[in-house]
Coordinates of C-alpha atoms and ligand atoms in Angstrom, one line a residue:
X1 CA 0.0 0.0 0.0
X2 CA 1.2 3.5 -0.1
X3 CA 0.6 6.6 1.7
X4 CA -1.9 9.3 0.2
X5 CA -1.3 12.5 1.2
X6 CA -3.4 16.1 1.9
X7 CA -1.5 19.3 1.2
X8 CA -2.7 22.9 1.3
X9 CA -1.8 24.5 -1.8
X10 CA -2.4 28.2 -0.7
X11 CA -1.1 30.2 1.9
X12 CA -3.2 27.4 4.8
X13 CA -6.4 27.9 6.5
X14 CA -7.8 25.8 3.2
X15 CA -10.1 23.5 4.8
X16 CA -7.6 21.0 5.2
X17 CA -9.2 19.6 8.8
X18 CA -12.7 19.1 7.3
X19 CA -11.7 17.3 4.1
X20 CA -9.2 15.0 6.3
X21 CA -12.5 14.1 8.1
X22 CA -14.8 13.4 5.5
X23 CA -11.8 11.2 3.7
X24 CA -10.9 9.3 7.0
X25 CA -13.9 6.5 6.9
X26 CA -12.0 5.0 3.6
X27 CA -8.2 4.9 5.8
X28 CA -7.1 2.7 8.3
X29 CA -4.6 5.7 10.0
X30 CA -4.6 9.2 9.9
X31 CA -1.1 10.9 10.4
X32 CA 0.1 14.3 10.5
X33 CA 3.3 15.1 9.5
X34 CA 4.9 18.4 10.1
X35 CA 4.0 21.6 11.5
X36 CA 2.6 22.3 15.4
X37 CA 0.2 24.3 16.9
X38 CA 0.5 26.6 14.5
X39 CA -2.1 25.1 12.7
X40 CA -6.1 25.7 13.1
X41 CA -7.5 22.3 11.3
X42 CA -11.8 23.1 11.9
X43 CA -14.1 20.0 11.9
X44 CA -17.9 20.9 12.1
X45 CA -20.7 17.8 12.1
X46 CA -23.6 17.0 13.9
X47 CA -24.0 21.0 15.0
X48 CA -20.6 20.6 16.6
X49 CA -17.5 22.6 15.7
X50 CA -13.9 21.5 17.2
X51 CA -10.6 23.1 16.4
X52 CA -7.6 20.7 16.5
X53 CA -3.9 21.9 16.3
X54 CA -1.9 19.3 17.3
X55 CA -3.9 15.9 16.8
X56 CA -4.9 14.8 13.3
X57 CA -8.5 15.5 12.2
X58 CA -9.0 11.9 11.6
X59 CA -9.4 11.4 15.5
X60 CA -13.6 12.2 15.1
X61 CA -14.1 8.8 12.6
X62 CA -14.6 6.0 15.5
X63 CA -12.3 3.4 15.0
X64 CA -9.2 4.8 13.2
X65 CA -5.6 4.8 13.9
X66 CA -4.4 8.4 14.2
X67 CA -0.4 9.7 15.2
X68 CA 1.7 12.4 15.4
X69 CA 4.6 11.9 13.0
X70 CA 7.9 12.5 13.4
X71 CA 7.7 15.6 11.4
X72 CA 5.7 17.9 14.0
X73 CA 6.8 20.1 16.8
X74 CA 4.2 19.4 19.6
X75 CA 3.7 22.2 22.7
X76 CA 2.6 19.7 25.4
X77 CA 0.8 22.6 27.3
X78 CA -1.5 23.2 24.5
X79 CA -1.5 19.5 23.9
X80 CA -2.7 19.3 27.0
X81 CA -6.3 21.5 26.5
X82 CA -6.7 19.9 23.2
X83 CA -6.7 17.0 25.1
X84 CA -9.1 17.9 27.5
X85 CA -11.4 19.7 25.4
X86 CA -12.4 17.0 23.0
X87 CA -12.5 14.4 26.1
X88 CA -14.7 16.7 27.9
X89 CA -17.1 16.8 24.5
X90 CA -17.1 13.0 24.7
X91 CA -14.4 11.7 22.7
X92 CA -11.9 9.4 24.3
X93 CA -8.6 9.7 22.7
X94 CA -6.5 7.3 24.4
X95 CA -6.8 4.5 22.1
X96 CA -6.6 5.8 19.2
X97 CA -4.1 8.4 19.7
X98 CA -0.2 7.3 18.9
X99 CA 2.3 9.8 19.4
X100 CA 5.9 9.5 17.8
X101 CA 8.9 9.1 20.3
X102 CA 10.6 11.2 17.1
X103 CA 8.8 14.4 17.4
X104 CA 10.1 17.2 18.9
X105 CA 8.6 19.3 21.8
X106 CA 8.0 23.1 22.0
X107 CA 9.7 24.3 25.2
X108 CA 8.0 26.7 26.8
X109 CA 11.2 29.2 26.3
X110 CA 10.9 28.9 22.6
X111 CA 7.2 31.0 22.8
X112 CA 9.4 33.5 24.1
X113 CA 12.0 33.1 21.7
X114 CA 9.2 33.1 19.2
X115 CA 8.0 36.6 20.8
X116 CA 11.5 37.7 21.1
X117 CA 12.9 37.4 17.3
X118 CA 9.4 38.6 16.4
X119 CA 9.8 42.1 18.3
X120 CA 13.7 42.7 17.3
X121 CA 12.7 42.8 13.2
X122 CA 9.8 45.4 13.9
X123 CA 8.4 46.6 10.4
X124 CA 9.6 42.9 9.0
X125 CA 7.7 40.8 11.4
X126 CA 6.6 37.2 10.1
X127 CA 3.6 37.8 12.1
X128 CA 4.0 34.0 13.5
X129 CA 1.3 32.4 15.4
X130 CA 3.6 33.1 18.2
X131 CA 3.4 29.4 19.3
X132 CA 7.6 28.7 19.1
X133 CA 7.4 26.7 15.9
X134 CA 10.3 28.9 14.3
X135 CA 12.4 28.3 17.4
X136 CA 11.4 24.8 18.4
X137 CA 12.7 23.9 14.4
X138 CA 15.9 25.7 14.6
X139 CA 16.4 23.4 17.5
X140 CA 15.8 20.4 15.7
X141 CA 18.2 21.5 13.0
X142 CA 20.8 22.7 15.0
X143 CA 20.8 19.6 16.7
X144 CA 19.7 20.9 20.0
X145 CA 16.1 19.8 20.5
X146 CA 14.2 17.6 22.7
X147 CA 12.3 14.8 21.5
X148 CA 8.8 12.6 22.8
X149 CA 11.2 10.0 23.3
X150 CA 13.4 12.2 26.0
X151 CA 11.0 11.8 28.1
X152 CA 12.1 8.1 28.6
X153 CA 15.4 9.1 29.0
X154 CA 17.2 11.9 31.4
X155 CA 14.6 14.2 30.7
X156 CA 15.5 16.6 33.5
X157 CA 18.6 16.7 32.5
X158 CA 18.2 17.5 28.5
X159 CA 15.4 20.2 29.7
X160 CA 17.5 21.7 32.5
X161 CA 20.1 22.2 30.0
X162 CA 17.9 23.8 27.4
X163 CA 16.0 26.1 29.1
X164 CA 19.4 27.5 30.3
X165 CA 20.8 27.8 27.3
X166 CA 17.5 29.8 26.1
X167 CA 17.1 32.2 29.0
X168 CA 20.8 33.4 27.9
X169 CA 19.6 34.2 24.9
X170 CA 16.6 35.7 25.9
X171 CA 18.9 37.7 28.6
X172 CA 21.5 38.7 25.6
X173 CA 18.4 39.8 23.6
X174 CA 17.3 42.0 27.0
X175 CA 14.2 40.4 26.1
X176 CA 12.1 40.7 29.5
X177 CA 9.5 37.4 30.4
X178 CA 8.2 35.4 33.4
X179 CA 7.9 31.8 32.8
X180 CA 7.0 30.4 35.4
X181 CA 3.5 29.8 34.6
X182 CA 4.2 28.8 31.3
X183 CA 6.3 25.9 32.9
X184 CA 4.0 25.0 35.4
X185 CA 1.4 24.5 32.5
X186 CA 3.8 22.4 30.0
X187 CA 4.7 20.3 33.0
X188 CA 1.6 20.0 33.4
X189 CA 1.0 18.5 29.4
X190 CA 4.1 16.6 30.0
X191 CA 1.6 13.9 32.4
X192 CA -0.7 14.3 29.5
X193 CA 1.7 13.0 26.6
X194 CA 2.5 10.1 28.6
X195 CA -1.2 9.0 29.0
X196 CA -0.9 8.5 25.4
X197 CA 1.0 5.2 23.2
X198 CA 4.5 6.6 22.3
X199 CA 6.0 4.8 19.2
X200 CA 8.5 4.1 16.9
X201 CA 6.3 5.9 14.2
X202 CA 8.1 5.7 11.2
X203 CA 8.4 1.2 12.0
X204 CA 4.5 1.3 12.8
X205 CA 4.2 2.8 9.5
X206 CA 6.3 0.9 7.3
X207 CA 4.9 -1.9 9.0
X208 CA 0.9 -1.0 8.5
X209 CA 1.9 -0.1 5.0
X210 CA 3.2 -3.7 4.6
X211 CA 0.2 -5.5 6.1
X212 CA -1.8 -3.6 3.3
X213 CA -3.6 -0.5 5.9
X214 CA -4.4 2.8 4.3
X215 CA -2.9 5.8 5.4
X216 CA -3.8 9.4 5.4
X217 CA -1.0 11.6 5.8
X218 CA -2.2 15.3 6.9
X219 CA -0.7 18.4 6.1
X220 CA -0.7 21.8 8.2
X221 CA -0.4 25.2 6.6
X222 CA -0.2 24.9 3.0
X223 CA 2.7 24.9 0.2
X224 CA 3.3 28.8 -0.2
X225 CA 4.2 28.6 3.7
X226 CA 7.1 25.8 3.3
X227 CA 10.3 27.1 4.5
X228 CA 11.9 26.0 1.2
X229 CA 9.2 27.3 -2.1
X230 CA 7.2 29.3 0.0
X231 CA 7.1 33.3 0.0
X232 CA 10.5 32.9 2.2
X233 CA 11.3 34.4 4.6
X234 CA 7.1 34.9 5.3
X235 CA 7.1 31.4 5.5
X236 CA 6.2 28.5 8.5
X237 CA 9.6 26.5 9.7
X238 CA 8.6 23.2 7.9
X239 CA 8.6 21.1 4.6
X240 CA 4.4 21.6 4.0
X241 CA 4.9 20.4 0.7
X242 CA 4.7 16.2 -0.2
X243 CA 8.5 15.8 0.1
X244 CA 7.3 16.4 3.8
X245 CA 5.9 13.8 3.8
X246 CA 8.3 11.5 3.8
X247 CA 10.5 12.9 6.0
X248 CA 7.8 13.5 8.4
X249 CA 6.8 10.2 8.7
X250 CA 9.5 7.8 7.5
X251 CA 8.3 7.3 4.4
X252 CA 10.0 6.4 1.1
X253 CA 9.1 9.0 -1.7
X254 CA 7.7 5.8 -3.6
X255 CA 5.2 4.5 -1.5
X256 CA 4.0 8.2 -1.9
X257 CA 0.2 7.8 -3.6
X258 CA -2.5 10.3 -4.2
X259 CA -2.1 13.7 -3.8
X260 CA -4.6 15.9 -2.8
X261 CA -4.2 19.0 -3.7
X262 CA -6.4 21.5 -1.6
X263 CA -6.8 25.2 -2.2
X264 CA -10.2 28.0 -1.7
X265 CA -12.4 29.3 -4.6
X266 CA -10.3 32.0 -3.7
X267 CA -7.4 33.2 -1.8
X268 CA -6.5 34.0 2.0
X269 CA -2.8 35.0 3.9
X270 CA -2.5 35.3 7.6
X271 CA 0.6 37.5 8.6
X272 CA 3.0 39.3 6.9
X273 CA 4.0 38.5 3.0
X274 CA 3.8 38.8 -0.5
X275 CA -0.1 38.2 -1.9
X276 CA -0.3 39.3 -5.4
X277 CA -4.0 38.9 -6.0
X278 CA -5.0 40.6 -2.5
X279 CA -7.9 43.0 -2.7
X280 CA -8.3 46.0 -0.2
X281 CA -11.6 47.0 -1.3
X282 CA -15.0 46.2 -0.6
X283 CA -14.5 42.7 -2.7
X284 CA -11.9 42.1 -0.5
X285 CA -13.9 43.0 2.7
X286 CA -17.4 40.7 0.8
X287 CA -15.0 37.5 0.9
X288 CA -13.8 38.1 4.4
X289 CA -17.3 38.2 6.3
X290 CA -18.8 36.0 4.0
X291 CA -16.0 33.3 4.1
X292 CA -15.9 34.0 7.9
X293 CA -11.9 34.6 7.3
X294 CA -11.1 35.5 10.5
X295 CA -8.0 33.3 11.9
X296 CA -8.8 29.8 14.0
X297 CA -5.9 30.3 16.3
X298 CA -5.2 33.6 16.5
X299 CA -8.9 35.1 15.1
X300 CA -6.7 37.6 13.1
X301 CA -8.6 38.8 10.1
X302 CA -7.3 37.0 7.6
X303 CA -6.5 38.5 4.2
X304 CA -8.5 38.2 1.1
X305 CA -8.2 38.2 -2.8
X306 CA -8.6 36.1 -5.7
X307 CA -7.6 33.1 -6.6
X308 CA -4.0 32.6 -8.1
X309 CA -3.7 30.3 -10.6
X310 CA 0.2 31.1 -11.1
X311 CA 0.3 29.7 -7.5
X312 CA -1.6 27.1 -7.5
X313 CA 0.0 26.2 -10.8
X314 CA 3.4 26.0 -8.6
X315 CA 2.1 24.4 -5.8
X316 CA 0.9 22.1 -7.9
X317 CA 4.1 21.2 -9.8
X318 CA 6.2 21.0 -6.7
X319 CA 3.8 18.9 -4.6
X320 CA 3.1 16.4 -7.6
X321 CA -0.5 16.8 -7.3
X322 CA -2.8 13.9 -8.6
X323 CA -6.8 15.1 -7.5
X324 CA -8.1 18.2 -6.6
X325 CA -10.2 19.7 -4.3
X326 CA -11.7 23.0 -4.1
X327 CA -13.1 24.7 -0.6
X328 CA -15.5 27.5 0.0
X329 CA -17.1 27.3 -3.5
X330 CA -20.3 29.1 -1.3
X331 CA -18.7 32.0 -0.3
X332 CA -18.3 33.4 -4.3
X333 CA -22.1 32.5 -4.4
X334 CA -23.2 35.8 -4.2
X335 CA -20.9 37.6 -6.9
X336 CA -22.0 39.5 -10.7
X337 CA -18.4 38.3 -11.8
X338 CA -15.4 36.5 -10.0
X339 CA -11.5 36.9 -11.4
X340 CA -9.0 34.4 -11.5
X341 CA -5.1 35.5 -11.9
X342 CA -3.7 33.3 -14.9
X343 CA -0.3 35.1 -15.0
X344 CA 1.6 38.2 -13.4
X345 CA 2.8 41.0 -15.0
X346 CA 6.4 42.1 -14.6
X347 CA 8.2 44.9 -15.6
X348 CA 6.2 44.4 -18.9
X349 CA 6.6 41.1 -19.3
X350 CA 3.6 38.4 -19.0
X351 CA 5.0 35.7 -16.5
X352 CA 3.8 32.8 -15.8
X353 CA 6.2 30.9 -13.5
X354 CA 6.2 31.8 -9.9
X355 CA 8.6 34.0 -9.7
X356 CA 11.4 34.2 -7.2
X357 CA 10.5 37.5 -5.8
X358 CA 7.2 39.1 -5.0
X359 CA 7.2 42.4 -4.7
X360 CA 5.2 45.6 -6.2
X361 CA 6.2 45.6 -9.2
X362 CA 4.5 42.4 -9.7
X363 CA 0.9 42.6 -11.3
X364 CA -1.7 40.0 -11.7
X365 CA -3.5 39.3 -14.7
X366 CA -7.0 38.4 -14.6
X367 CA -9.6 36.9 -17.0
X368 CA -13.1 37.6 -15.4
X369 CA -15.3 35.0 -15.3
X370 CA -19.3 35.3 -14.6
X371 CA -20.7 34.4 -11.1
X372 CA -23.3 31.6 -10.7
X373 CA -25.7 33.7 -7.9
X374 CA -27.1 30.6 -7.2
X375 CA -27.0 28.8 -3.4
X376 CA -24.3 26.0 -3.4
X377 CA -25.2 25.0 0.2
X378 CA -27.9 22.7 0.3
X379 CA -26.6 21.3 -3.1
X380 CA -25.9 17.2 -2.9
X381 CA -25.1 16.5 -6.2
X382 CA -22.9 18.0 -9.3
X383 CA -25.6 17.4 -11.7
X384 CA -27.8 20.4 -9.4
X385 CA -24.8 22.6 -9.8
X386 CA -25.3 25.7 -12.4
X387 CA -24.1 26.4 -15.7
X388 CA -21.4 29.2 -14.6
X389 CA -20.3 26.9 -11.6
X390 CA -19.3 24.4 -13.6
X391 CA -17.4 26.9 -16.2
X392 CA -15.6 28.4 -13.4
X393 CA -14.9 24.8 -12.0
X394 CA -13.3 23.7 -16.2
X395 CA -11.8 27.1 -16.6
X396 CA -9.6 26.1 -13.2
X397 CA -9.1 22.3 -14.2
X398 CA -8.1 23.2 -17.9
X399 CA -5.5 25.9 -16.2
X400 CA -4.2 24.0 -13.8
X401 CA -4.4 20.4 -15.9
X402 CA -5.6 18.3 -12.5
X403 CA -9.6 17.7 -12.2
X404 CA -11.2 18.9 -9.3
X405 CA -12.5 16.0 -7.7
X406 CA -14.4 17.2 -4.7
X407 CA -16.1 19.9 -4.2
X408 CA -17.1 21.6 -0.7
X409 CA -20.2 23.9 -0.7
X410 CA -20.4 24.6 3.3
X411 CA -18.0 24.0 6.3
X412 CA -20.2 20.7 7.7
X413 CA -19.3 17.4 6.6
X414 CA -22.1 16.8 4.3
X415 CA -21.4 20.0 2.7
X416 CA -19.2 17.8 0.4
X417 CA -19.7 16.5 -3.2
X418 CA -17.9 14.2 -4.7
X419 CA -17.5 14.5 -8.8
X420 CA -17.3 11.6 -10.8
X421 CA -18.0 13.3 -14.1
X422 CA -14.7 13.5 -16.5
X423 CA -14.3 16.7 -17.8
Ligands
GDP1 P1 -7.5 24.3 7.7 O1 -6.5 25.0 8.5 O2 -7.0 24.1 6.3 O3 -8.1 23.1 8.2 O4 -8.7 25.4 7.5 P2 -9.3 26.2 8.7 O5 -10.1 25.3 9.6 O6 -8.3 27.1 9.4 O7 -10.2 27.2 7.9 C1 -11.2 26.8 7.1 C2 -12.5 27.5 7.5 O8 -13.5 27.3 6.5 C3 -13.1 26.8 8.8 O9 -13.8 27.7 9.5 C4 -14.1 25.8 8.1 O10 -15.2 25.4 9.0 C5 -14.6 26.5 7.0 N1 -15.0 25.8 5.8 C6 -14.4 24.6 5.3 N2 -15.0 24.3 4.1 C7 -15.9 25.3 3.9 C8 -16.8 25.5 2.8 O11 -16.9 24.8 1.8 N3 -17.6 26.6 2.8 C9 -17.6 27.5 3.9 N4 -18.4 28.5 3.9 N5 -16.7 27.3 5.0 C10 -15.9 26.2 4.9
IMO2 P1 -3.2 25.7 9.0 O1 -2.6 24.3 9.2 C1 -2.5 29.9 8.0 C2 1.5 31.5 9.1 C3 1.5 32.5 10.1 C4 2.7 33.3 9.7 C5 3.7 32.2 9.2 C6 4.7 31.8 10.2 O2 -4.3 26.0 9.9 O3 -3.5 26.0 7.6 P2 4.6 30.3 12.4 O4 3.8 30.4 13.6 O5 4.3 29.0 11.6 O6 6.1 30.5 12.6 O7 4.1 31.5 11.4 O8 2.8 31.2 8.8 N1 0.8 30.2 9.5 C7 -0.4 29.9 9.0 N2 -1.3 30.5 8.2 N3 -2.7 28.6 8.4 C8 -1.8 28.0 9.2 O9 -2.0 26.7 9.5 C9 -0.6 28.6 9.5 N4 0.4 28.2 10.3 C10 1.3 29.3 10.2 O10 0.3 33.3 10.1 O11 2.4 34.2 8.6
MG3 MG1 -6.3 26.7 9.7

């Protein structure tokens, strides 16, 4: 068997968390593989909406297998109330929750680090999530982090040490903090994690994928977010693309299988960063309240424009895409005519490879296409969808040359339609 994978293909906040859990009754294991807290995945059935961060959005589809991959940075204070809230709404995790021994931990110092670095680059602030993803990766690269597995062996010692050498820093950077209650706290999730199955992740994997199990690798943020083809340096500390995928998990890039490629009818950007199609009008201001774009984590408005087919059309190359899927189809419902950016304009020249830098002098080209004004909610089926939908829906696939398979027409889990029709 091989592993199929989930990517964003925008800038995140895509819908990734709702699609994982509509896919999840056809896999045996649900795994995410990079990223931490950072992330905002939003589930919504049954009248209920969670938020999860840190455990995979299979963990709502009774019966399924769902871990923490090597790949992710996981704060075990905020572990620890994602814990708690879904068991207090009734879901018991323990069973079904595996955590890798490979992952590392955010220490409580590297939220400050994370606050830290933010306020000493003033006007070019990332605008992070402020959760210590940045820091807690340039740990794990420079060789200096902690790991689930630690906690099995001199723990006190490894943690002693670290938080040491971070409170120099932080003491160098004249950077002034208290955190003691932030330690008490992630002490605290510390009792949590170990309630949980800690494994050899990438061997469970290998081995499921060998007894023929199906797994669902999930992605956080999205592909103009990873640290190596993203809008660097506006970018998340991670691989988010499908490479990640293997190194986030143990996996070899051949037992890679589909890739879902997941973006908006249109276009969002939390923080700082280039957005060529963003719109600071009234448009822009329609597709914010009606798409509810206001952040998950942070509730930061988020910011709006059209979609970007240049974009996608990169994210697409680089994360191998095989199916589509596109989100928030709803929110254009209400629109005369809706644009779509098929190349940039630079310095006078018509562009349409994502270029290296982003900056004003980099203009997007539109070709207007005409709105449906029809509601998508209540659809069920793609033969009930109208005329200029389904335009808008072959004008995308012909562009970007992968079919849109699903379709989502409203955040709840039957708000979902599946296309069978070849176009
Ligand atoms: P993720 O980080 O990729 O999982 O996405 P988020 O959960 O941060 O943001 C997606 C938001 O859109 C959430 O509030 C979802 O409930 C909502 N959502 C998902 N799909 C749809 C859809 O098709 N239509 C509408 N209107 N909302 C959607
Ligand atoms: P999901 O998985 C949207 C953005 C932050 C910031 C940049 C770096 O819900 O799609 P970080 O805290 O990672 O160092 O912040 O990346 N960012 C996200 N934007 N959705 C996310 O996750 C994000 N995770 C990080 O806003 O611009
Ligand atoms: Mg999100």
């Amino acid at each position: 068997m091989k592993v199929d994978t989930l990517l964003g293909l925008q800038w995140g906040d895509e819908g990734k968390g709702k699609i994982v859990d509509v896919l999840t009754p056809d896999y045996d294991i649900v795994a995410r593989f990079q990223g931490g807290p950072n992330a905002g995945h939003t589930l919504e059935f049954e009248g209920q909406k969670y938020v999860l961060r840190s455990i995979p959005s299979g963990i709502f589809q009774g019966g399924k297998i769902n871990i923490i991959g090597n790949g992710v940075v996981l704060d075990p204070a905020l572990f620890k109330a994602e814990v708690e809230a879904l068991e207090a709404s009734g879901h018991n995790l323990s069973d079904r929750l595996y955590i890798s021994r490979k992952a590392h931990l955010i220490l409580p110092t590297h939220r400050l680090l994370d606050q830290a670095y933010e306020s000493q680059k003033g006007c070019d602030k990332i605008g992070t999530t402020g959760k210590g993803i940045g820091p807690a990766y340039t740990d794990k690269i420079g060789r200096n982090g902690l790991r689930i597995g630690d906690l099995e062996y001199n723990f006190t010692e490894k943690y002693t040490c670290a938080i040491a050498r971070h409170k120099e820093i932080l003491r160098q950077m004249n950077f002034e903090y208290d955190v003691a209650d932030l330690e008490k706290e992630w002490l605290a999730g510390i009792e949590t994690i170990k309630r949980f199955r800690l494994i050899d992740s990438d061997h469970f994997i290998n081995k499921a994928l060998s007894e023929g199990k199906k797994i669902l690798a999930e992605g956080a943020q999205g592909t103009m977010l990873d640290i190596d083809f993203g809008s660097y340096p506006f970018v998340t500390s991670s691989n988010t693309i499908c490479a990640g995928a293997c190194t986030g998990l143990g996996v070899a890039p051949a037992k890679i299988g589909e890739v879902y490629g997941i973006f908006k009818a249109y276009c969002t950007r939390v923080g700082s960063g280039p957005f060529p199609t963003e719109l600071f009008d009234e448009t822009g201001q329609k597709i914010r309240d009606l798409g509810c774009e206001y952040g998950s984590v942070t509730g930061r408005p988020r910011r709006c424009g059209w979609i970007d087919l240049v974009a996608l059309r990169y994210a697409i190359m680089i994360d191998g895409v095989t199916q589509l899927i596109m989100m928030k189809s709803d929110v254009m419902d209400d629109f005369e005519t809706i644009k779509a950016c098929v190349a940039y304009e630079i310095n006078g020249k018509e562009v349409e490879d994502f270029p290296f830098e982003i900056n004003e002098s980099v203009k997007p080209l539109y070709v207007e296409l005409s709105g449906w004004k029809t509601d998508l909610t209540k659809m069920q089926s793609e033969d009930e969808f109208p005329e200029e939908f389904n335009a808008y829906l072959s004008f995308i696939e012909e562009t970007l040359g992968v079919n849109i398979k699903i379709v989502s027409v409203g955040p709840d889990r039957e708000q979902t339609i599946v296309r069978y029709a070849e176009s």
